[in-house]
Amino acid sequence: MNKKDYYEVLGVKKDASDEEIKRAFRKLAKQYHPDVNKEPGADEKFKEIGEAYAVLSDPNKRSQYDQFGHAAFQNGAGAQGGAGGFGGFDFNDFDFGDIFGDLFGGGFGFGRGKNKNRASKGPDTLVRINLEFMEAIKGCKKNIKVELNDTCSKCGGKGGFKERKCPTCGGRGRVVVQQNSLFGVFQTETTCRDCGGVGTTYEEKCSYCGGKGVIKEAKEIEIDVPAGVDTGNKLRISGKGEAGRNGGPNGDIYIEFKVKDHPLFEREEDDIYLEVPLTITEAILGCKKEIPTLDNNVILDIKPGTQNLTKLKLRGKGVKSVNSRFTGDMYAVINVIIPSKLSLKQKKLIKDLSETELDNESEIKKFKKYLD
């Protein structure tokens, strides 16, 4: 079944800021929440709104969605390894309390909250690196340095020692409060402040991590940059990101590339363009011209009478596609150089040349016809 565009679901433009997306979600979620809206279809509409926000509020998921649409989250699809499948939307993984705050004067009952006891994947990390032009064309190895929250080696990520059940929430990690409002009695379930939602506390706090369960560590990671990457492409390094919660897997690291310009070559997708300068005599008489390519130098056959801006195609001399076995082409673009200074001898030769019947060319005759 075709899904609606997430931006249309929230009623925002594609260049909307994070705050505009959050504000639109808050407004629609209040309107369609099943505890308030009893109209048929409100529950499905509410889920649709939540799914759209879960994607657009996450920078990595939003980037993947902007490039690939809903296909980015089907069967694990995504650019250069993908962003990971989104699948369906699970409200148990979404903390509405962080979004709504004190709605209706002190809490809004959703009947189900984020279960902070269960394992969850760590946050993803985005790293931007610069590449030289030929590094991107040929591929290379790069070392990147990142600072990440890693699981504390002393307490194993628990944050303390001598574990016990939280006396405030009885080990549930959530506490329930009833609130009277104009719409009736609402039940608010929020994260237990004493245990932070995990359901347990510790007699001794870990001094190494300060009870957080994670410590900030600087890491150096070697990555293989695939041949053919371009500015804006992303590479996913699975499981090397921030530590997960409650024993969950680490997040991923996304490497975003920015490729520097080359002094001679210009790239358009998988094709390469090279401007080849010729003298007037080389263009008129023709010549054998040595030119560089991405791999080596080759001899280009310039035919007599070659015109300025002529494109000569070198098949298969472009960039190897990062997503397939296809290789682009290279185009040598002729640039006939008109000398700005001439010696007396050169001026005489040019003058002698001008007295020949050069104006018999069809283009010149066609132009002169409209002057008569």
mmCIF file of C-alpha atoms in Angstrom, residues 93 115-124 149-152 156-158 198 212-214 219 238-252:
data_model
loop_
_atom_site.group_PDB
_atom_site.id
_atom_site.type_symbol
_atom_site.label_atom_id
_atom_site.label_comp_id
_atom_site.label_asym_id
_atom_site.label_seq_id
_atom_site.Cartn_x
_atom_site.Cartn_y
_atom_site.Cartn_z
ATOM 1 C CA ASP A 93 9.607 3.165 21.361
ATOM 2 C CA ASN A 115 9.752 1.150 28.246
ATOM 3 C CA LYS A 116 13.189 2.200 29.401
ATOM 4 C CA ASN A 117 13.832 -1.226 30.932
ATOM 5 C CA ARG A 118 14.286 -2.963 27.626
ATOM 6 C CA ALA A 119 17.405 -2.907 25.515
ATOM 7 C CA SER A 120 17.601 -0.206 22.869
ATOM 8 C CA LYS A 121 20.083 0.646 20.175
ATOM 9 C CA GLY A 122 22.533 3.478 20.795
ATOM 10 C CA PRO A 123 22.322 6.785 18.914
ATOM 11 C CA ASP A 124 23.868 7.069 15.461
ATOM 12 C CA ASN A 149 29.847 7.342 24.694
ATOM 13 C CA ASP A 150 31.019 3.790 25.298
ATOM 14 C CA THR A 151 29.794 1.269 27.871
ATOM 15 C CA CYS A 152 31.549 1.726 31.189
ATOM 16 C CA GLY A 156 29.181 -2.920 32.616
ATOM 17 C CA GLY A 157 26.897 -0.018 31.777
ATOM 18 C CA LYS A 158 24.692 -0.325 34.863
ATOM 19 C CA VAL A 198 15.112 1.175 34.504
ATOM 20 C CA LYS A 212 25.818 7.160 33.925
ATOM 21 C CA GLY A 213 26.832 3.706 32.713
ATOM 22 C CA VAL A 214 28.777 5.237 29.820
ATOM 23 C CA LYS A 219 38.465 6.402 19.151
ATOM 24 C CA SER A 238 27.448 -0.675 11.502
ATOM 25 C CA GLY A 239 27.726 -1.089 15.260
ATOM 26 C CA LYS A 240 30.582 1.367 15.807
ATOM 27 C CA GLY A 241 28.518 4.254 17.206
ATOM 28 C CA GLU A 242 27.323 5.209 20.692
ATOM 29 C CA ALA A 243 26.690 2.546 23.312
ATOM 30 C CA GLY A 244 23.182 1.090 23.536
ATOM 31 C CA ARG A 245 20.911 1.197 26.579
ATOM 32 C CA ASN A 246 20.445 -1.783 28.891
ATOM 33 C CA GLY A 247 22.685 -4.059 26.854
ATOM 34 C CA GLY A 248 21.305 -2.954 23.478
ATOM 35 C CA PRO A 249 23.550 -2.836 20.398
ATOM 36 C CA ASN A 250 25.755 0.124 19.597
ATOM 37 C CA GLY A 251 24.509 2.694 17.125
ATOM 38 C CA ASP A 252 26.028 3.213 13.690
#
